[in-house]
Amino acid sequence: MTAFSEVSRINFEGPDSRNALAFRYYDENEVIEGKSMKDHLRFSVVYWHTFRGQGSDPFGPGTALRPWDDGTDSVENAQHRARVAFEFFEKLGAPFYAFHDRDVAPEGATLAESHANLDAVVHVLKEEQQRTGVRLLWGTANLFSHPRYMHGAATSCNAEVFAYAAAQVKKAIEVTHELGGEGYTFWGGREGYQCLWNTDMQREQEHLARFLHMAVDHAKAIGFDRPFYIEPKPKEPTKHQYDSDAAACLNFLRQYDLLPYFKLNLETNHATLAGHSMHHELEVAGAAGALGSIDANTGDMLLGWDTDQFATDIYLTTQCMHAILKYGGLTTGGVNFDAKVRRESFEPIDLFYAHIGSMDAFARGLKIAAAMRADGRLAQMVNDRYGSWQSGLGAEIEAGQHSFESLSMLMLDKGEAAANASGRQELFENVINQYL
Ligand code: XLS
Ligand code: NI
Ligand code: NI
């Protein structure tokens, strides 16, 4: 008896299919810009929402029906759940998954017990990875749920909590390495503050940097040579998180000499909470050569919190895939569905509908973005807008051949700058719509 016996492998059936359990756009073998869709998108399922999310919210308990869970926090139940998760990944055709240490295995009474519980489940994860060929996109440590982390982990005012977090991350990196993980993520859920009057921000940020350097050193020591990711988020659970947005993360990494070891893992709903668009965050990271991976989801513009919905908006997925292609594509990272089904969508089959729909939306985004690039009209229009930099004065400035002195002389002589051309925003937007 399997957990999803009514579902077989989800296949590509093309845009006209009416089968709700089929892909209309995601054909993993279709080649786009010389690479299969599977390799472009590197879809990943998150363990925390999809296999641990119960649908609770601040006003009520969980609603989700998960018949494979026996309701206990035992290691046996966790092992069984892991096998169910792999049945899901396999039937969905997702090549990757991602987890926090405490998603997959129960926390023990002591750190040693927690490590042992984790090892017992990692054993099953390894077997299932081998059986199915599904790989680990990244691992991470949950440094925010347990009450010990109430003041933060690496930025806690309690030095022993910092030490405990170090021990937990050490183990999580080792386990990620053991499972052949393609990366490791740091999301600083409580690395921030609720009140500035009780907070020594400079000291906390120095502690965070020290913590991350220790992580880099440990990865080197054990031969884990995969990228580390920082995942920006401005708030929730804290009022202010130090890793607020892509620009704040880059500044922090640069200030503390961590930039060579980290790339960014960008999440749509975090971008919108920061008052940015995902498109903006992707451009900021991409321009800095630090675009690593994405947590694919979306928020609700009418609700001000991290609702982590599955993205189905083609305009959004097109922006994501256009920026990703522009900056060289995903290599170690992936399109990781850090998204949860709604509390009202409580049946196991909803997990399939949610992932299938968003995979199709990203596949369409990829195809549209590739068509835009192949056509070249947008790139040409952007290039034309910067025409004054292609030769003459602009090219000389870019080549470093000018100073305030020389430019001042030039403009005193000319008296006025050349006339501006229209920005044509509306035309640009119209052109984008022609590809959708
Ligand atoms: C929470 C974050 C979290 C990270 C992993 O908002 O998105 O799920 O992706 O710790
Ligand atoms: Ni999030
Ligand atoms: Ni995330």
CSV table of C-alpha atoms and ligand atoms in Angstrom, one decimal:
chain,number,residue,atom,x,y,z
A,1,MET,CA,0.0,0.0,0.0
A,2,THR,CA,1.5,3.3,-1.0
A,3,ALA,CA,0.5,6.7,0.3
A,4,PHE,CA,-0.5,8.1,-3.1
A,5,SER,CA,-1.8,4.9,-4.7
A,6,GLU,CA,-4.3,6.8,-6.9
A,7,VAL,CA,-1.5,8.8,-8.5
A,8,SER,CA,0.9,7.5,-11.1
A,9,ARG,CA,3.9,9.3,-12.5
A,10,ILE,CA,2.9,12.8,-13.7
A,11,ASN,CA,3.5,13.0,-17.4
A,12,PHE,CA,3.7,15.8,-19.9
A,13,GLU,CA,0.5,15.8,-22.0
A,14,GLY,CA,0.7,19.1,-23.8
A,15,PRO,CA,-1.3,22.4,-23.5
A,16,ASP,CA,-4.6,20.8,-24.6
A,17,SER,CA,-4.7,18.1,-21.9
A,18,ARG,CA,-7.6,18.3,-19.5
A,19,ASN,CA,-6.0,15.8,-17.1
A,20,ALA,CA,-5.4,17.6,-13.8
A,21,LEU,CA,-2.6,15.2,-13.0
A,22,ALA,CA,-0.5,16.0,-16.0
A,23,PHE,CA,1.9,18.7,-17.1
A,24,ARG,CA,0.8,21.0,-19.9
A,25,TYR,CA,4.0,22.9,-20.3
A,26,TYR,CA,6.7,21.2,-18.3
A,27,ASP,CA,8.3,18.7,-20.6
A,28,GLU,CA,11.4,17.8,-18.8
A,29,ASN,CA,13.2,16.6,-21.9
A,30,GLU,CA,12.4,19.7,-24.1
A,31,VAL,CA,15.6,21.5,-25.0
A,32,ILE,CA,15.6,25.3,-24.6
A,33,GLU,CA,18.8,27.3,-25.2
A,34,GLY,CA,20.7,24.1,-25.5
A,35,LYS,CA,19.6,22.7,-22.1
A,36,SER,CA,16.7,20.5,-21.1
A,37,MET,CA,13.9,22.0,-19.1
A,38,LYS,CA,14.7,19.7,-16.3
A,39,ASP,CA,18.3,21.1,-16.1
A,40,HIS,CA,17.1,24.7,-16.4
A,41,LEU,CA,14.5,24.6,-13.7
A,42,ARG,CA,16.0,22.1,-11.3
A,43,PHE,CA,12.6,21.8,-9.4
A,44,SER,CA,12.8,21.1,-5.8
A,45,VAL,CA,10.1,20.2,-3.2
A,46,VAL,CA,10.5,21.5,0.3
A,47,TYR,CA,10.1,19.0,3.2
A,48,TRP,CA,8.9,21.6,5.7
A,49,HIS,CA,5.8,22.8,4.1
A,50,THR,CA,4.9,19.8,2.0
A,51,PHE,CA,5.6,17.1,4.6
A,52,ARG,CA,5.4,18.9,7.9
A,53,GLY,CA,2.9,21.7,7.2
A,54,GLN,CA,-0.3,21.0,8.9
A,55,GLY,CA,-2.2,24.1,7.8
A,56,SER,CA,-2.3,25.8,11.2
A,57,ASP,CA,-2.5,29.6,11.4
A,58,PRO,CA,-2.4,32.0,14.4
A,59,PHE,CA,-6.2,31.5,14.7
A,60,GLY,CA,-6.5,27.8,14.5
A,61,PRO,CA,-4.8,24.4,14.4
A,62,GLY,CA,-3.9,22.3,11.4
A,63,THR,CA,-6.5,20.9,9.0
A,64,ALA,CA,-4.3,18.8,6.8
A,65,LEU,CA,-5.1,15.1,6.3
A,66,ARG,CA,-1.9,13.2,6.2
A,67,PRO,CA,-2.9,9.6,6.6
A,68,TRP,CA,0.6,8.3,6.6
A,69,ASP,CA,1.5,10.2,9.8
A,70,ASP,CA,0.7,8.3,13.0
A,71,GLY,CA,0.6,11.5,14.9
A,72,THR,CA,3.6,10.7,17.1
A,73,ASP,CA,7.0,12.3,17.1
A,74,SER,CA,8.8,9.0,16.9
A,75,VAL,CA,11.8,8.3,14.7
A,76,GLU,CA,9.9,5.4,13.1
A,77,ASN,CA,7.1,7.8,12.0
A,78,ALA,CA,9.8,10.2,10.7
A,79,GLN,CA,11.4,7.4,8.7
A,80,HIS,CA,8.1,6.3,7.3
A,81,ARG,CA,7.2,9.8,6.3
A,82,ALA,CA,10.6,10.1,4.5
A,83,ARG,CA,9.6,7.2,2.4
A,84,VAL,CA,6.3,8.7,1.6
A,85,ALA,CA,8.0,12.0,0.7
A,86,PHE,CA,10.2,10.2,-1.8
A,87,GLU,CA,7.1,8.5,-3.4
A,88,PHE,CA,5.8,12.0,-3.9
A,89,PHE,CA,9.0,13.4,-5.4
A,90,GLU,CA,9.3,10.5,-7.7
A,91,LYS,CA,5.7,10.6,-8.9
A,92,LEU,CA,5.9,14.3,-9.4
A,93,GLY,CA,9.2,14.0,-11.3
A,94,ALA,CA,10.9,16.6,-9.1
A,95,PRO,CA,14.7,16.0,-9.4
A,96,PHE,CA,15.5,17.7,-6.0
A,97,TYR,CA,14.2,18.3,-2.5
A,98,ALA,CA,15.3,20.5,0.4
A,99,PHE,CA,15.0,20.2,4.2
A,100,HIS,CA,15.8,21.6,7.6
A,101,ASP,CA,17.3,19.1,10.1
A,102,ARG,CA,14.3,19.3,12.4
A,103,ASP,CA,11.8,18.8,9.5
A,104,VAL,CA,13.0,15.3,8.8
A,105,ALA,CA,13.8,14.0,12.3
A,106,PRO,CA,12.4,14.8,15.8
A,107,GLU,CA,14.4,16.9,18.2
A,108,GLY,CA,15.7,14.8,21.1
A,109,ALA,CA,16.0,15.5,24.8
A,110,THR,CA,19.7,16.3,24.4
A,111,LEU,CA,21.8,17.5,21.4
A,112,ALA,CA,23.4,14.0,21.2
A,113,GLU,CA,19.9,12.5,21.0
A,114,SER,CA,18.9,14.9,18.3
A,115,HIS,CA,22.0,14.0,16.3
A,116,ALA,CA,21.2,10.3,16.6
A,117,ASN,CA,17.6,10.8,15.5
A,118,LEU,CA,18.8,12.8,12.5
A,119,ASP,CA,21.3,10.0,11.6
A,120,ALA,CA,18.5,7.4,11.8
A,121,VAL,CA,16.4,9.4,9.3
A,122,VAL,CA,19.3,10.4,7.1
A,123,HIS,CA,20.0,6.7,6.6
A,124,VAL,CA,16.5,6.4,5.1
A,125,LEU,CA,16.9,9.6,3.0
A,126,LYS,CA,20.1,8.2,1.6
A,127,GLU,CA,18.5,4.9,0.7
A,128,GLU,CA,15.6,6.7,-1.0
A,129,GLN,CA,17.9,9.0,-2.9
A,130,GLN,CA,19.7,6.0,-4.2
A,131,ARG,CA,16.4,4.2,-5.1
A,132,THR,CA,14.9,7.1,-6.9
A,133,GLY,CA,17.8,9.3,-8.1
A,134,VAL,CA,16.2,12.3,-6.4
A,135,ARG,CA,18.9,14.6,-5.1
A,136,LEU,CA,19.3,17.1,-2.2
A,137,LEU,CA,19.3,20.7,-3.5
A,138,TRP,CA,20.3,22.1,-0.1
A,139,GLY,CA,20.1,21.3,3.5
A,140,THR,CA,19.7,23.8,6.4
A,141,ALA,CA,19.3,23.9,10.1
A,142,ASN,CA,16.2,25.1,11.9
A,143,LEU,CA,17.5,27.8,14.3
A,144,PHE,CA,14.2,29.5,14.9
A,145,SER,CA,11.5,27.1,16.2
A,146,HIS,CA,12.9,25.9,19.5
A,147,PRO,CA,12.4,28.3,22.4
A,148,ARG,CA,16.2,28.4,23.1
A,149,TYR,CA,16.4,30.5,19.9
A,150,MET,CA,14.0,33.1,21.2
A,151,HIS,CA,16.7,35.8,21.0
A,152,GLY,CA,18.2,34.5,17.8
A,153,ALA,CA,20.9,31.9,17.2
A,154,ALA,CA,24.2,33.3,15.9
A,155,THR,CA,23.0,36.7,17.1
A,156,SER,CA,21.6,35.6,20.5
A,157,CYS,CA,22.6,37.5,23.6
A,158,ASN,CA,23.2,34.1,25.2
A,159,ALA,CA,26.7,32.8,24.2
A,160,GLU,CA,25.8,29.2,24.9
A,161,VAL,CA,22.9,29.5,22.4
A,162,PHE,CA,25.4,30.6,19.8
A,163,ALA,CA,27.5,27.5,20.7
A,164,TYR,CA,24.5,25.2,20.5
A,165,ALA,CA,23.6,26.7,17.1
A,166,ALA,CA,27.2,26.1,15.9
A,167,ALA,CA,26.9,22.5,17.0
A,168,GLN,CA,23.6,22.1,15.2
A,169,VAL,CA,24.8,23.7,12.0
A,170,LYS,CA,28.0,21.7,12.1
A,171,LYS,CA,25.9,18.5,12.1
A,172,ALA,CA,23.5,19.9,9.4
A,173,ILE,CA,26.4,20.7,7.1
A,174,GLU,CA,27.9,17.2,7.6
A,175,VAL,CA,24.6,15.5,6.9
A,176,THR,CA,24.1,17.7,3.8
A,177,HIS,CA,27.5,16.6,2.7
A,178,GLU,CA,26.8,13.0,3.4
A,179,LEU,CA,23.7,13.2,1.2
A,180,GLY,CA,25.5,14.8,-1.6
A,181,GLY,CA,23.7,18.1,-1.2
A,182,GLU,CA,24.3,20.7,-3.9
A,183,GLY,CA,24.4,23.6,-1.4
A,184,TYR,CA,23.6,24.7,2.1
A,185,THR,CA,21.3,27.5,3.1
A,186,PHE,CA,21.3,30.0,5.9
A,187,TRP,CA,18.0,31.7,6.6
A,188,GLY,CA,18.3,33.9,9.7
A,189,GLY,CA,14.8,33.7,10.9
A,190,ARG,CA,15.5,35.2,14.3
A,191,GLU,CA,18.8,36.9,13.5
A,192,GLY,CA,17.4,40.3,14.0
A,193,TYR,CA,15.6,42.3,16.7
A,194,GLN,CA,12.3,43.2,18.1
A,195,CYS,CA,13.5,46.3,20.0
A,196,LEU,CA,16.5,48.5,19.4
A,197,TRP,CA,16.7,49.6,23.0
A,198,ASN,CA,17.7,46.2,24.2
A,199,THR,CA,19.9,45.3,21.2
A,200,ASP,CA,23.6,45.8,20.4
A,201,MET,CA,23.3,45.6,16.7
A,202,GLN,CA,26.9,46.0,15.8
A,203,ARG,CA,27.9,43.2,18.2
A,204,GLU,CA,25.2,40.9,16.9
A,205,GLN,CA,26.3,41.4,13.3
A,206,GLU,CA,29.9,40.7,14.2
A,207,HIS,CA,28.7,37.5,15.9
A,208,LEU,CA,26.8,36.5,12.8
A,209,ALA,CA,29.8,37.1,10.6
A,210,ARG,CA,32.0,35.0,13.0
A,211,PHE,CA,29.4,32.2,12.9
A,212,LEU,CA,29.4,32.2,9.1
A,213,HIS,CA,33.2,32.2,9.0
A,214,MET,CA,33.2,29.1,11.3
A,215,ALA,CA,30.7,27.5,8.9
A,216,VAL,CA,33.0,28.2,6.0
A,217,ASP,CA,36.0,26.8,7.8
A,218,HIS,CA,34.1,23.7,8.8
A,219,ALA,CA,32.9,23.1,5.2
A,220,LYS,CA,36.5,23.3,4.1
A,221,ALA,CA,37.7,21.0,6.8
A,222,ILE,CA,35.2,18.2,5.7
A,223,GLY,CA,35.6,18.8,2.0
A,224,PHE,CA,32.1,20.2,1.4
A,225,ASP,CA,32.9,22.4,-1.6
A,226,ARG,CA,29.4,23.4,-2.5
A,227,PRO,CA,28.0,26.9,-2.3
A,228,PHE,CA,26.5,28.4,0.8
A,229,TYR,CA,23.4,30.5,0.3
A,230,ILE,CA,22.0,33.4,2.4
A,231,GLU,CA,18.3,33.8,2.1
A,232,PRO,CA,17.2,37.4,2.5
A,233,LYS,CA,14.0,38.3,4.4
A,234,PRO,CA,13.2,41.6,6.0
A,235,LYS,CA,10.9,40.5,8.9
A,236,GLU,CA,8.8,37.7,10.3
A,237,PRO,CA,9.4,36.3,12.8
A,238,THR,CA,11.5,39.3,14.0
A,239,LYS,CA,10.5,42.9,13.4
A,240,HIS,CA,13.8,43.4,11.5
A,241,GLN,CA,16.0,40.7,10.1
A,242,TYR,CA,19.6,41.6,9.4
A,243,ASP,CA,19.5,39.8,6.1
A,244,SER,CA,16.7,42.2,5.0
A,245,ASP,CA,17.1,42.0,1.2
A,246,ALA,CA,19.6,41.2,-1.5
A,247,ALA,CA,21.4,44.5,-1.2
A,248,ALA,CA,21.7,44.3,2.6
A,249,CYS,CA,23.0,40.7,2.4
A,250,LEU,CA,25.6,41.7,-0.2
A,251,ASN,CA,26.8,44.6,1.9
A,252,PHE,CA,27.0,42.4,5.0
A,253,LEU,CA,28.9,39.6,3.2
A,254,ARG,CA,31.3,42.2,1.6
A,255,GLN,CA,31.9,44.0,4.9
A,256,TYR,CA,32.9,40.7,6.7
A,257,ASP,CA,34.9,39.1,3.8
A,258,LEU,CA,32.3,36.4,3.2
A,259,LEU,CA,31.3,37.3,-0.4
A,260,PRO,CA,33.6,34.6,-2.0
A,261,TYR,CA,31.7,31.8,-0.1
A,262,PHE,CA,28.1,32.9,-0.4
A,263,LYS,CA,25.5,33.3,-3.0
A,264,LEU,CA,21.9,34.4,-2.5
A,265,ASN,CA,18.8,32.3,-2.3
A,266,LEU,CA,16.0,34.7,-3.2
A,267,GLU,CA,12.3,34.2,-2.3
A,268,THR,CA,9.5,36.0,-4.0
A,269,ASN,CA,7.4,36.6,-0.9
A,270,HIS,CA,10.4,37.9,1.0
A,271,ALA,CA,11.1,40.3,-1.8
A,272,THR,CA,7.6,41.7,-1.6
A,273,LEU,CA,7.8,41.9,2.2
A,274,ALA,CA,10.9,44.0,1.7
A,275,GLY,CA,9.0,46.4,-0.5
A,276,HIS,CA,10.7,45.1,-3.6
A,277,SER,CA,9.7,42.9,-6.5
A,278,MET,CA,11.3,39.5,-7.1
A,279,HIS,CA,12.5,40.9,-10.4
A,280,HIS,CA,14.4,43.6,-8.5
A,281,GLU,CA,16.0,41.2,-6.1
A,282,LEU,CA,17.1,38.9,-9.0
A,283,GLU,CA,18.7,41.8,-10.8
A,284,VAL,CA,20.5,43.0,-7.6
A,285,ALA,CA,21.9,39.6,-7.0
A,286,GLY,CA,22.6,38.8,-10.6
A,287,ALA,CA,24.5,42.1,-11.2
A,288,ALA,CA,26.7,41.2,-8.2
A,289,GLY,CA,27.4,37.7,-9.5
A,290,ALA,CA,25.7,36.3,-6.5
A,291,LEU,CA,22.4,34.8,-7.9
A,292,GLY,CA,22.4,31.3,-6.5
A,293,SER,CA,19.0,29.8,-6.1
A,294,ILE,CA,15.3,30.8,-5.8
A,295,ASP,CA,12.6,29.9,-3.3
A,296,ALA,CA,9.7,29.9,-5.6
A,297,ASN,CA,6.5,31.1,-4.1
A,298,THR,CA,4.3,34.2,-4.1
A,299,GLY,CA,2.5,36.4,-1.5
A,300,ASP,CA,-0.9,37.9,-1.5
A,301,MET,CA,-0.9,41.6,-2.2
A,302,LEU,CA,-3.9,42.0,0.1
A,303,LEU,CA,-2.3,40.2,3.0
A,304,GLY,CA,0.8,41.7,4.6
A,305,TRP,CA,2.5,38.5,5.6
A,306,ASP,CA,4.6,35.6,4.2
A,307,THR,CA,1.7,33.5,2.8
A,308,ASP,CA,4.1,31.3,0.8
A,309,GLN,CA,1.6,30.5,-2.0
A,310,PHE,CA,2.4,28.5,-5.1
A,311,ALA,CA,3.2,30.9,-7.9
A,312,THR,CA,0.9,30.6,-10.9
A,313,ASP,CA,1.2,34.1,-12.3
A,314,ILE,CA,2.9,33.8,-15.7
A,315,TYR,CA,4.1,37.4,-15.6
A,316,LEU,CA,6.0,36.7,-12.4
A,317,THR,CA,7.5,33.4,-13.6
A,318,THR,CA,8.5,35.1,-16.8
A,319,GLN,CA,10.3,37.8,-14.9
A,320,CYS,CA,12.1,35.2,-12.8
A,321,MET,CA,13.2,33.0,-15.7
A,322,HIS,CA,14.2,36.0,-17.8
A,323,ALA,CA,16.5,37.3,-15.1
A,324,ILE,CA,17.8,33.8,-14.4
A,325,LEU,CA,18.7,33.2,-18.1
A,326,LYS,CA,20.2,36.6,-18.3
A,327,TYR,CA,22.6,35.8,-15.5
A,328,GLY,CA,23.7,32.5,-16.8
A,329,GLY,CA,21.0,30.1,-15.5
A,330,LEU,CA,20.8,28.0,-12.4
A,331,THR,CA,23.8,25.8,-11.9
A,332,THR,CA,24.0,24.6,-8.3
A,333,GLY,CA,20.7,26.2,-7.3
A,334,GLY,CA,17.1,25.4,-8.3
A,335,VAL,CA,13.5,26.5,-8.4
A,336,ASN,CA,12.7,25.4,-4.9
A,337,PHE,CA,9.0,25.4,-4.0
A,338,ASP,CA,9.1,27.1,-0.6
A,339,ALA,CA,5.3,27.2,-0.8
A,340,LYS,CA,2.4,25.6,1.0
A,341,VAL,CA,-1.1,24.6,0.1
A,342,ARG,CA,-3.9,26.7,1.6
A,343,ARG,CA,-5.4,25.6,4.9
A,344,GLU,CA,-8.6,24.8,3.1
A,345,SER,CA,-6.7,22.6,0.6
A,346,PHE,CA,-6.3,19.8,3.2
A,347,GLU,CA,-6.2,16.7,1.1
A,348,PRO,CA,-3.0,14.9,0.0
A,349,ILE,CA,-3.9,15.3,-3.7
A,350,ASP,CA,-3.8,19.1,-3.3
A,351,LEU,CA,0.0,18.7,-2.9
A,352,PHE,CA,0.1,17.4,-6.4
A,353,TYR,CA,-2.2,20.0,-7.9
A,354,ALA,CA,-0.1,22.8,-6.3
A,355,HIS,CA,3.2,21.6,-7.5
A,356,ILE,CA,2.0,20.6,-11.0
A,357,GLY,CA,0.5,24.1,-11.5
A,358,SER,CA,3.5,25.9,-10.4
A,359,MET,CA,5.9,23.7,-12.3
A,360,ASP,CA,3.8,24.4,-15.4
A,361,ALA,CA,3.9,28.2,-14.6
A,362,PHE,CA,7.7,28.2,-14.4
A,363,ALA,CA,8.0,26.1,-17.5
A,364,ARG,CA,5.9,28.7,-19.4
A,365,GLY,CA,7.9,31.5,-17.9
A,366,LEU,CA,11.1,29.8,-19.1
A,367,LYS,CA,9.7,29.3,-22.6
A,368,ILE,CA,8.4,32.9,-22.8
A,369,ALA,CA,11.7,34.2,-21.6
A,370,ALA,CA,13.7,32.1,-24.0
A,371,ALA,CA,11.4,33.3,-26.9
A,372,MET,CA,12.0,36.9,-25.8
A,373,ARG,CA,15.8,36.3,-25.9
A,374,ALA,CA,15.7,34.5,-29.2
A,375,ASP,CA,13.7,37.3,-30.8
A,376,GLY,CA,16.1,39.9,-29.5
A,377,ARG,CA,13.7,42.8,-29.7
A,378,LEU,CA,13.7,43.6,-26.0
A,379,ALA,CA,17.5,43.4,-25.8
A,380,GLN,CA,17.8,45.6,-28.9
A,381,MET,CA,15.4,48.2,-27.4
A,382,VAL,CA,17.4,48.3,-24.1
A,383,ASN,CA,20.7,48.5,-26.0
A,384,ASP,CA,19.3,51.4,-28.1
A,385,ARG,CA,18.3,53.2,-25.0
A,386,TYR,CA,22.0,53.2,-24.0
A,387,GLY,CA,23.2,54.1,-27.5
A,388,SER,CA,25.1,57.1,-26.3
A,389,TRP,CA,27.4,54.7,-24.4
A,390,GLN,CA,28.2,52.5,-27.4
A,391,SER,CA,30.8,54.9,-28.9
A,392,GLY,CA,32.3,58.3,-28.6
A,393,LEU,CA,32.0,60.1,-25.2
A,394,GLY,CA,30.1,57.3,-23.4
A,395,ALA,CA,32.6,54.6,-24.5
A,396,GLU,CA,35.5,56.8,-23.4
A,397,ILE,CA,33.9,57.3,-20.0
A,398,GLU,CA,33.3,53.6,-19.6
A,399,ALA,CA,36.9,53.0,-20.6
A,400,GLY,CA,38.1,55.3,-17.8
A,401,GLN,CA,39.5,57.9,-20.1
A,402,HIS,CA,37.8,60.9,-18.5
A,403,SER,CA,37.9,62.9,-15.3
A,404,PHE,CA,35.7,65.7,-13.8
A,405,GLU,CA,38.3,68.1,-15.4
A,406,SER,CA,37.9,66.8,-18.9
A,407,LEU,CA,34.1,66.4,-18.7
A,408,SER,CA,33.8,69.9,-17.3
A,409,MET,CA,35.8,71.3,-20.2
A,410,LEU,CA,33.7,69.4,-22.7
A,411,MET,CA,30.4,70.5,-21.3
A,412,LEU,CA,31.5,74.1,-20.7
A,413,ASP,CA,32.3,74.1,-24.4
A,414,LYS,CA,29.0,72.5,-25.5
A,415,GLY,CA,26.9,74.5,-23.1
A,416,GLU,CA,24.1,71.9,-22.9
A,417,ALA,CA,23.7,68.1,-23.0
A,418,ALA,CA,22.2,66.4,-26.1
A,419,ALA,CA,18.4,66.1,-26.0
A,420,ASN,CA,16.9,63.0,-24.3
A,421,ALA,CA,15.0,60.3,-26.0
A,422,SER,CA,11.8,58.9,-24.7
A,423,GLY,CA,12.0,56.0,-22.1
A,424,ARG,CA,9.1,54.3,-23.9
A,425,GLN,CA,8.1,52.4,-20.8
A,426,GLU,CA,4.6,51.7,-22.2
A,427,LEU,CA,6.0,50.4,-25.5
A,428,PHE,CA,8.4,48.1,-23.6
A,429,GLU,CA,5.5,46.7,-21.6
A,430,ASN,CA,3.5,46.2,-24.7
A,431,VAL,CA,6.3,44.3,-26.3
A,432,ILE,CA,6.6,42.0,-23.3
A,433,ASN,CA,2.8,41.2,-23.6
A,434,GLN,CA,3.3,40.1,-27.1
A,435,TYR,CA,5.3,37.1,-25.9
A,436,LEU,CA,2.9,36.1,-23.2
B,1,XLS,C1,11.0,31.3,5.8
B,1,XLS,C2,12.1,30.9,4.9
B,1,XLS,C3,12.5,29.4,5.2
B,1,XLS,C4,13.8,29.2,4.5
B,1,XLS,C5,14.5,28.0,5.0
B,1,XLS,O1,10.3,32.3,5.6
B,1,XLS,O2,11.6,31.0,3.6
B,1,XLS,O3,11.5,28.5,4.9
B,1,XLS,O4,13.6,29.0,3.2
B,1,XLS,O5,14.9,28.1,6.3
B,2,NI,NI,9.7,32.3,3.4
B,3,NI,NI,12.5,30.2,1.9
